[in-house]
CSV table of C-alpha atoms in Angstrom, one decimal:
chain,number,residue,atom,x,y,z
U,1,UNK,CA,-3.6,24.3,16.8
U,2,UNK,CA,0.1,24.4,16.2
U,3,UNK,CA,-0.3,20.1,15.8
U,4,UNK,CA,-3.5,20.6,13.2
U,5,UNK,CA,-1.3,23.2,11.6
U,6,UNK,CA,1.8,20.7,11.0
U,7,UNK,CA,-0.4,18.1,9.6
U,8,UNK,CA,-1.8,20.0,7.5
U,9,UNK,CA,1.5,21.0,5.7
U,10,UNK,CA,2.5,17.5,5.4
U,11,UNK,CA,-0.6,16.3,4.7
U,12,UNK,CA,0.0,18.6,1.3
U,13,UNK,CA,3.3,17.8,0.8
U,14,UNK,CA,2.8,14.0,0.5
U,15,UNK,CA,0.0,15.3,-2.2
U,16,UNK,CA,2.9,17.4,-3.9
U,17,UNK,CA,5.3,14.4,-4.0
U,18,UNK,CA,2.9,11.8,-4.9
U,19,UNK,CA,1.2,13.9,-7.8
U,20,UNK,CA,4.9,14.8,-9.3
U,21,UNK,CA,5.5,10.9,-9.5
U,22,UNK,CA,2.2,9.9,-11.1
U,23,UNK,CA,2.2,12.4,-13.3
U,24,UNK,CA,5.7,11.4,-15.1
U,25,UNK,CA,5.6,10.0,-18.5
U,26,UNK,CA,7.5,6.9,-18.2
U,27,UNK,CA,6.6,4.3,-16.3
U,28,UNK,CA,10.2,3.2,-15.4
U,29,UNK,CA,10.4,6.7,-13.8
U,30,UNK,CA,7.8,6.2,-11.4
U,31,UNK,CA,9.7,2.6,-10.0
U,32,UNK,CA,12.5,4.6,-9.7
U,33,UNK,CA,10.6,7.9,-7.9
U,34,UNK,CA,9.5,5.0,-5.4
U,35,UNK,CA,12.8,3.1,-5.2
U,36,UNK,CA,14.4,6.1,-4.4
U,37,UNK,CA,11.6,6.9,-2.1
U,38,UNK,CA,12.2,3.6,-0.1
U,39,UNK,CA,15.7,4.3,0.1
U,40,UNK,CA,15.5,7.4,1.6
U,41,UNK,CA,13.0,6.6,4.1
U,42,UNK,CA,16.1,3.6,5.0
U,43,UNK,CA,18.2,7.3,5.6
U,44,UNK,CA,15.7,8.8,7.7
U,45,UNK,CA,15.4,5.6,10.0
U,46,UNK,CA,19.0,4.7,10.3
U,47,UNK,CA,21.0,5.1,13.5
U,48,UNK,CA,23.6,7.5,11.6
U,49,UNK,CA,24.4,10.9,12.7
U,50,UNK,CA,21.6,13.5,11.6
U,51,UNK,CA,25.0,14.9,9.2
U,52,UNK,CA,25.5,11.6,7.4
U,53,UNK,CA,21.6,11.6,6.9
U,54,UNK,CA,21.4,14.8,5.2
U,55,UNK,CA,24.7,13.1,3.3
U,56,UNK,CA,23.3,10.3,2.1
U,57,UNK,CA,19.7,11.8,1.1
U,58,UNK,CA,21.6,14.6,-0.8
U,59,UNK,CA,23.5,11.8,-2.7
U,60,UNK,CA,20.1,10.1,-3.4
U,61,UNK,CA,18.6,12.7,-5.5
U,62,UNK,CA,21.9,13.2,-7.4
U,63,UNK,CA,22.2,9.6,-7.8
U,64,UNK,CA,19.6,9.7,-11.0
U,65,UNK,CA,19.0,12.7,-13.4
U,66,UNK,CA,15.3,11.8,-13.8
U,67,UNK,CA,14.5,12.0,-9.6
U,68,UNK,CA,16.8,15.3,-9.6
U,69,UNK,CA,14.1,16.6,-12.2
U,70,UNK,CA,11.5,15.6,-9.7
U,71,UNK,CA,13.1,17.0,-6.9
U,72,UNK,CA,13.8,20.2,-8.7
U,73,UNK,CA,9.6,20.4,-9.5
U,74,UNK,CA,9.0,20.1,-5.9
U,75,UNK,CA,11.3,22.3,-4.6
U,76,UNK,CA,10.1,25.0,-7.5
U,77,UNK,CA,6.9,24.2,-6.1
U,78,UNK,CA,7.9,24.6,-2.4
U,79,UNK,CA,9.4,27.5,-2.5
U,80,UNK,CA,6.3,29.7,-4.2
U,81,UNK,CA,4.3,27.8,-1.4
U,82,UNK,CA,3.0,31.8,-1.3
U,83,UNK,CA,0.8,30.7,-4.9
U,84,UNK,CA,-0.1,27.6,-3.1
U,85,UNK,CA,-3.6,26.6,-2.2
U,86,UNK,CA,-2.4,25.9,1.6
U,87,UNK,CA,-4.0,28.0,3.8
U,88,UNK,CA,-3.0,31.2,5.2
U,89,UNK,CA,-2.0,29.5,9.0
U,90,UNK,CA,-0.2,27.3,7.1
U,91,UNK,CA,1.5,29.3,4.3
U,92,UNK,CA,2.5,31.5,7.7
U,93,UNK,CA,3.8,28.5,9.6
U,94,UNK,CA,5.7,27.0,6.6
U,95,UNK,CA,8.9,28.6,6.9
U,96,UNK,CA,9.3,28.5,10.6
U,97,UNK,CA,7.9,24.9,10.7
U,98,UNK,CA,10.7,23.2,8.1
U,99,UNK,CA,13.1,25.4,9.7
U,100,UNK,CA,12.6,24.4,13.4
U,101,UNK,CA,12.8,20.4,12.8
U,102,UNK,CA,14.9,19.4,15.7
U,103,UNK,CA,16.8,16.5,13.4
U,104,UNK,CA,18.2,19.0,11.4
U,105,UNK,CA,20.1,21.1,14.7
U,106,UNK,CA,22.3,24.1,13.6
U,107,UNK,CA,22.0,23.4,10.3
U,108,UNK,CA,18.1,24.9,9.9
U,109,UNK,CA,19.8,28.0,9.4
U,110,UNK,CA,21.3,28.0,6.0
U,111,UNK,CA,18.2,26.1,4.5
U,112,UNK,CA,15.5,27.7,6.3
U,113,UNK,CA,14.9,29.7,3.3
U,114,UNK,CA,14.0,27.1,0.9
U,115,UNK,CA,17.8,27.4,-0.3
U,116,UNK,CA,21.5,26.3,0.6
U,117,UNK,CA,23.8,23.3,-0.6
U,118,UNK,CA,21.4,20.4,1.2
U,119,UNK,CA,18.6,21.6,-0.6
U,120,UNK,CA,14.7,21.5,-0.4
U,121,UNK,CA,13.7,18.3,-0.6
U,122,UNK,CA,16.2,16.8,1.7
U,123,UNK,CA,14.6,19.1,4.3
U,124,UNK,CA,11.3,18.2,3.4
U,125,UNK,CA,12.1,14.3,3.7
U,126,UNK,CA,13.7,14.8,7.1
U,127,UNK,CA,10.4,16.9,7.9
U,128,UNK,CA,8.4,14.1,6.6
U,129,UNK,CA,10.0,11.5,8.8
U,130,UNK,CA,9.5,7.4,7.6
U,131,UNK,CA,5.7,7.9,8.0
U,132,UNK,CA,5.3,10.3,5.9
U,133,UNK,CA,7.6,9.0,3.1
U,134,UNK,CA,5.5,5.9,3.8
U,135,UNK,CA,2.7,7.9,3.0
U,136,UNK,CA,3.9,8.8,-0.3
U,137,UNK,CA,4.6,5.1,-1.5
U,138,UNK,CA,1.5,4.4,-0.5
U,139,UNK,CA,-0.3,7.1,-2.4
U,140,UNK,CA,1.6,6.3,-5.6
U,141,UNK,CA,1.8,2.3,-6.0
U,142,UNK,CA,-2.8,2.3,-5.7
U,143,UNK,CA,-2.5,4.9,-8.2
U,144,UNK,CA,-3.1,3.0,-11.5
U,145,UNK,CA,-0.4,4.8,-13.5
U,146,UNK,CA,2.0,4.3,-11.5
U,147,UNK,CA,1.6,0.2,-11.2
U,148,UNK,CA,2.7,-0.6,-14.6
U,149,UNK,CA,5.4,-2.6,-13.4
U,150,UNK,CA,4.1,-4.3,-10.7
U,151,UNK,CA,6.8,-6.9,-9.7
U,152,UNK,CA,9.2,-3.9,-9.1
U,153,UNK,CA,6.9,-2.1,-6.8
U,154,UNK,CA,6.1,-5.5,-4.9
U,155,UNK,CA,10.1,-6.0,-4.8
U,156,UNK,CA,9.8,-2.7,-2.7
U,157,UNK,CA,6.8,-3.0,-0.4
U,158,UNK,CA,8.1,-6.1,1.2
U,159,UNK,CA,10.8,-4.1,2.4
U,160,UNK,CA,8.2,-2.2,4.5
U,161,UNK,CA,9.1,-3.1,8.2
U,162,UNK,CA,5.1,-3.7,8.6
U,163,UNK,CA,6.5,-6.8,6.9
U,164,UNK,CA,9.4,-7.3,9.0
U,165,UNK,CA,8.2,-10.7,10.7
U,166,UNK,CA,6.8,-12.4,6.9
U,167,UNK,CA,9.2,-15.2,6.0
U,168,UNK,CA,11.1,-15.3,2.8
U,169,UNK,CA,9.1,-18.3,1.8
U,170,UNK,CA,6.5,-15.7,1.9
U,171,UNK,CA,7.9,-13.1,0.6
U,172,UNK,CA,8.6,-15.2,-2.5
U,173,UNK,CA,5.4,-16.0,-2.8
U,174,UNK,CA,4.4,-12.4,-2.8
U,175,UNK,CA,6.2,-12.2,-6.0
U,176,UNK,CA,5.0,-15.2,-7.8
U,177,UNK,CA,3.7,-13.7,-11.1
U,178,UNK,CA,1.6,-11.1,-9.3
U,179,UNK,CA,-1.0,-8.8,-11.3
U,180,UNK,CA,-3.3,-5.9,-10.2
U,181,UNK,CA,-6.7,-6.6,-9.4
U,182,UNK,CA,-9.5,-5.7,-11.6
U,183,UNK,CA,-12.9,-4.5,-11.0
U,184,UNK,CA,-15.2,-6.3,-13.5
U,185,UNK,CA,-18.1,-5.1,-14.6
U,186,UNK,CA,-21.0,-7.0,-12.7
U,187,UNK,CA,-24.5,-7.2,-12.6
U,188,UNK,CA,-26.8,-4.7,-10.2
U,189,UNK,CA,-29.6,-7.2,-10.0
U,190,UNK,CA,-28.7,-9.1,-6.9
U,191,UNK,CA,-29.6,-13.0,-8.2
U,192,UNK,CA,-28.1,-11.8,-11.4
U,193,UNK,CA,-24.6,-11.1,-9.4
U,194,UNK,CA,-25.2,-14.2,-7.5
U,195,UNK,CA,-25.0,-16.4,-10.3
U,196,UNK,CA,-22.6,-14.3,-12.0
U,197,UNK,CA,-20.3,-14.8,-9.2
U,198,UNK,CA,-20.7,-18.2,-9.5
U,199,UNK,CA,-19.7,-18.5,-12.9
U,200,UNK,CA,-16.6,-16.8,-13.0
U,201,UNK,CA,-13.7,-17.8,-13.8
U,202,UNK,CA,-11.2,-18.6,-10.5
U,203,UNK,CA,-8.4,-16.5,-11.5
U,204,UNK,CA,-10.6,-13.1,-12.6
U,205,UNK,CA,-13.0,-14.3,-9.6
U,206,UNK,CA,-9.8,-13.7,-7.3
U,207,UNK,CA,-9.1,-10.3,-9.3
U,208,UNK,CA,-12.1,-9.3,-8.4
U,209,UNK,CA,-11.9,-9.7,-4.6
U,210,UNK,CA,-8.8,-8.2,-4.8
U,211,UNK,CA,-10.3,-5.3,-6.1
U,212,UNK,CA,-11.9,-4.6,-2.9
U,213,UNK,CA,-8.8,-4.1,-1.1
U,214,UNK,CA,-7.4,-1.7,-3.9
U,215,UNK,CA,-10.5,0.3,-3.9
U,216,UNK,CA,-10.2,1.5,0.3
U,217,UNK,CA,-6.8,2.3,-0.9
U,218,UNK,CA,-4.6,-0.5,0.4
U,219,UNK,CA,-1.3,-2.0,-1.8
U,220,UNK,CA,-3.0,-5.1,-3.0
U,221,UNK,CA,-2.2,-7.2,-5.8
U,222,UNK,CA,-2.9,-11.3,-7.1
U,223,UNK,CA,-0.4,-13.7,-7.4
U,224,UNK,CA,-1.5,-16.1,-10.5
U,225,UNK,CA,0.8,-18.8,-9.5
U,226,UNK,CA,-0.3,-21.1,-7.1
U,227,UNK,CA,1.6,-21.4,-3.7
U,228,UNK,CA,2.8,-23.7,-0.8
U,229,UNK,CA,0.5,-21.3,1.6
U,230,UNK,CA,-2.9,-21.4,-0.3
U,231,UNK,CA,-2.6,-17.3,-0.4
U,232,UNK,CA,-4.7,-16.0,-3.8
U,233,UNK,CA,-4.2,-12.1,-3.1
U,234,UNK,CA,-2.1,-10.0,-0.7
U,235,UNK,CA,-3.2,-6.7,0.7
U,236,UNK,CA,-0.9,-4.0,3.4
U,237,UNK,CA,-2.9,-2.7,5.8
U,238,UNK,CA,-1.3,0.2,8.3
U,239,UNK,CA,-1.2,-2.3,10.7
U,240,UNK,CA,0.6,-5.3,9.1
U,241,UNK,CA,0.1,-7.5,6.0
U,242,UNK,CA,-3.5,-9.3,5.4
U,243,UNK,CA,-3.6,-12.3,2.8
U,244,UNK,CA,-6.4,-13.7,0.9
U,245,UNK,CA,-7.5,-16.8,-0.4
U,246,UNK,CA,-10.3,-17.5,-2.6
U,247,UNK,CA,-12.9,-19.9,-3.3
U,248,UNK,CA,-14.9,-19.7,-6.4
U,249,UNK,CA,-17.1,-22.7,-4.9
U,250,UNK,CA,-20.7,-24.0,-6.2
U,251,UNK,CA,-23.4,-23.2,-3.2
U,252,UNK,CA,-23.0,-26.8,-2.3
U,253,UNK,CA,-19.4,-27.6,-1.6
U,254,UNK,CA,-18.8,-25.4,1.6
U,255,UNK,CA,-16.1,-24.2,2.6
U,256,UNK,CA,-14.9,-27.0,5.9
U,257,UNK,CA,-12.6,-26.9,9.2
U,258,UNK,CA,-9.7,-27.9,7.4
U,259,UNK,CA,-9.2,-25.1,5.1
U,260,UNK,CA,-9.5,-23.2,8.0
U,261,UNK,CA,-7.3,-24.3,10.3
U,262,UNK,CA,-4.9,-24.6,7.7
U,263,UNK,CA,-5.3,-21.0,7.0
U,264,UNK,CA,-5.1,-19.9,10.6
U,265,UNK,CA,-1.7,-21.4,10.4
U,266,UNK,CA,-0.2,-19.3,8.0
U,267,UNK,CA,-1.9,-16.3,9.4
U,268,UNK,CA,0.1,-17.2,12.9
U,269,UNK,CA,3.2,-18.2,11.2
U,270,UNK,CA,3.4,-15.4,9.4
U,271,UNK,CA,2.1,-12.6,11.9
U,272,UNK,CA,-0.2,-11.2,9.6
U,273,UNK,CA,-2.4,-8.7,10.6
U,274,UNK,CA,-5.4,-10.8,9.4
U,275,UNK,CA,-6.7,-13.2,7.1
U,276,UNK,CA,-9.6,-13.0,4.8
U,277,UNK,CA,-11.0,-16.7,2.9
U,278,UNK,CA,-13.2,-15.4,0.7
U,279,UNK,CA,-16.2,-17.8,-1.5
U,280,UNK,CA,-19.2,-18.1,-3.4
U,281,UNK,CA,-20.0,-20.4,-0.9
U,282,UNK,CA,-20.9,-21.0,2.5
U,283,UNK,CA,-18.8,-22.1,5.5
U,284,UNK,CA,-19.2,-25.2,7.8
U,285,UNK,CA,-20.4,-24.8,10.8
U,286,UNK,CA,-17.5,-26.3,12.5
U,287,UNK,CA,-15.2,-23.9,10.1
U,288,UNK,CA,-17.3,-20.9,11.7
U,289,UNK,CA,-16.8,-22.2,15.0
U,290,UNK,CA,-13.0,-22.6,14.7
U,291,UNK,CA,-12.5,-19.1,12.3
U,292,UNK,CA,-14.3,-17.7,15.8
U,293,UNK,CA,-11.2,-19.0,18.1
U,294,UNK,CA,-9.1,-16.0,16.4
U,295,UNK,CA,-10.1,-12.2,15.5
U,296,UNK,CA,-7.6,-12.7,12.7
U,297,UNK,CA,-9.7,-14.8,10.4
U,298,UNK,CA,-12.4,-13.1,8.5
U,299,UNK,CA,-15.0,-15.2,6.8
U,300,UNK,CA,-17.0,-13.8,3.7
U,301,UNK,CA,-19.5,-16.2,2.6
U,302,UNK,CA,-21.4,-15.4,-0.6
U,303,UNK,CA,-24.1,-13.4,1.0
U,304,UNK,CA,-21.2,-11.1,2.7
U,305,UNK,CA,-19.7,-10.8,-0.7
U,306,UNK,CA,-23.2,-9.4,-2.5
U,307,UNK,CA,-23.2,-7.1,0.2
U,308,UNK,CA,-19.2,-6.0,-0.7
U,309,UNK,CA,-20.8,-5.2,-4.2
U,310,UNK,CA,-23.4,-2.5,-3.0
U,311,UNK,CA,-21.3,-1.4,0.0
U,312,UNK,CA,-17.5,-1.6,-0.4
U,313,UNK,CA,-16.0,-2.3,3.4
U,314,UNK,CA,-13.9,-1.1,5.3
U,315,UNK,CA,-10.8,-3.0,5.8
């Protein structure tokens, strides 16, 4: 109960601190809500004492007048928790929960009351923990607002330590004139798609797969140059980074072994979590035999793709 309970509050307070950032006018506000964001969560995950922590996050909101404005509207928001639409186990547990965190020792005292010199959303960061913050960044960079400058937001998801293992080769890649992926407006018939699919363009085609990966809420983006490691799209899954290429093939030219194992090499290389090659084609049955050596490599074939279109997956 007590676990439900806990969840449950910071399952609303990423909501608070997400909505506050999306909901500010200027879009350079919002790269610096989730700089500051991924700096703090940096603080929370250091080794330094739990003292210097509270230090250091304290000096983060002050550092910029903008996120003290933001940090003022959650703690305003915090504190009347009371007018909140939590519910009443929660609105009861609130208090005792922020002021019990372990990290925060002796200390709990003086800002158990949604007060003192540390302040209310260093406590609530600390609460959070580097998951939660996570969370937040998450919530705000697949919020469409919020992506107007891209490149900066990229610049700070590949500091996520999901990432940790991606080479800067990579990396740079990553950042290679990337642009959000867009969801085009495509026919229902099904022969209609089909042929539809076939005639787009490569770059929008690639857009468009992309736009599956935005859509179950994953950080995903395009990168319109072209690359060393054949990688059209990027996507973060919780459990690690998955990359995308794209084929806007004619039915006859399948997709072959080659490409494949090619692939499967950067997906090892790399450690990524797993790799999609997605075409308007079909694949080799020597490609399908060798994607098969690996659960990392995920085929779509054109057929899959239709399928995408009526029934977004699950990633």
């Amino acid at each position: 109960m007590f676990v439900n309970v806990t969840n449950g509050i910071k399952t609303w307070l990423v909501g608070l601190f997400a909505s506050t950032i999306t909901h500010t006018t200027r879009p350079e506000d919002r790269v610096l809500a989730i700089r500051w964001l991924s700096q703090s969560r940096e603080v929370v995950a250091s080794e330094v004492s739990s003292l210097e922590k509270l230090r250091q996050l304290n000096a983060l909101i002050n550092s910029r007048t903008t996120i003290k404005a933001m940090a003022k509207s959650i703690s305003a928001t915090v504190s009347n928790y009371r007018k909140s639409n939590l519910s009443l186990s929660m609105k009861i547990a609130l208090p005792a929960t922020l002021a019990a965190i372990p990290f925060v020792g002796g200390h709990a005292a003086g800002i158990a009351a949604f007060g003192g010199a540390l302040g209310v959303p260093v406590l609530l960061l600390v609460f959070l923990g580097t998951a939660g913050i996570t969370s937040i960044i998450e919530a705000v960079v697949t919020s469409p607002e919020a992506r107007t400058d891209i490149a900066e937001i990229i610049d700070i998801i590949i500091e996520d330590e999901r990432l940790r293992q991606t080479s800067a080769q990579m990396k740079a890649a990553m950042k290679e004139q990337p642009m959000d992926p867009t969801r085009f407006a495509m026919p229902v018939e099904e022969m209609a798609l089909r042929k539809y699919l076939l005639s787009m363009d490569p770059f929008n085609f690639e857009q468009q797969s992309m736009s599956f990966f935005h859509r179950a809420g994953l950080e995903a983006w395009v990168t319109r140059k072209s690359n060393d490691f054949g990688v059209d799209g990027f996507a973060v899954h919780p459990d690690g980074l998955m990359i995308v290429q794209c084929k806007r093939n004619s039915t006859e030219n399948k997709v072959g072994r080659p490409t494949i194992q090619q692939f499967k090499g950067v997906v090892e290389e790399q450690n990524a979590h797993r790799g999609y090659i997605i075409t308007t084609s079909t694949f080799t049955e020597d490609a399908i035999v060798s994607a098969a050596l690996t659960d990392k490599i995920v085929l779509v074939a054109l057929d899959d793709l239709v399928l995408w279109h009526a029934e977004p997956p699950i990633f």
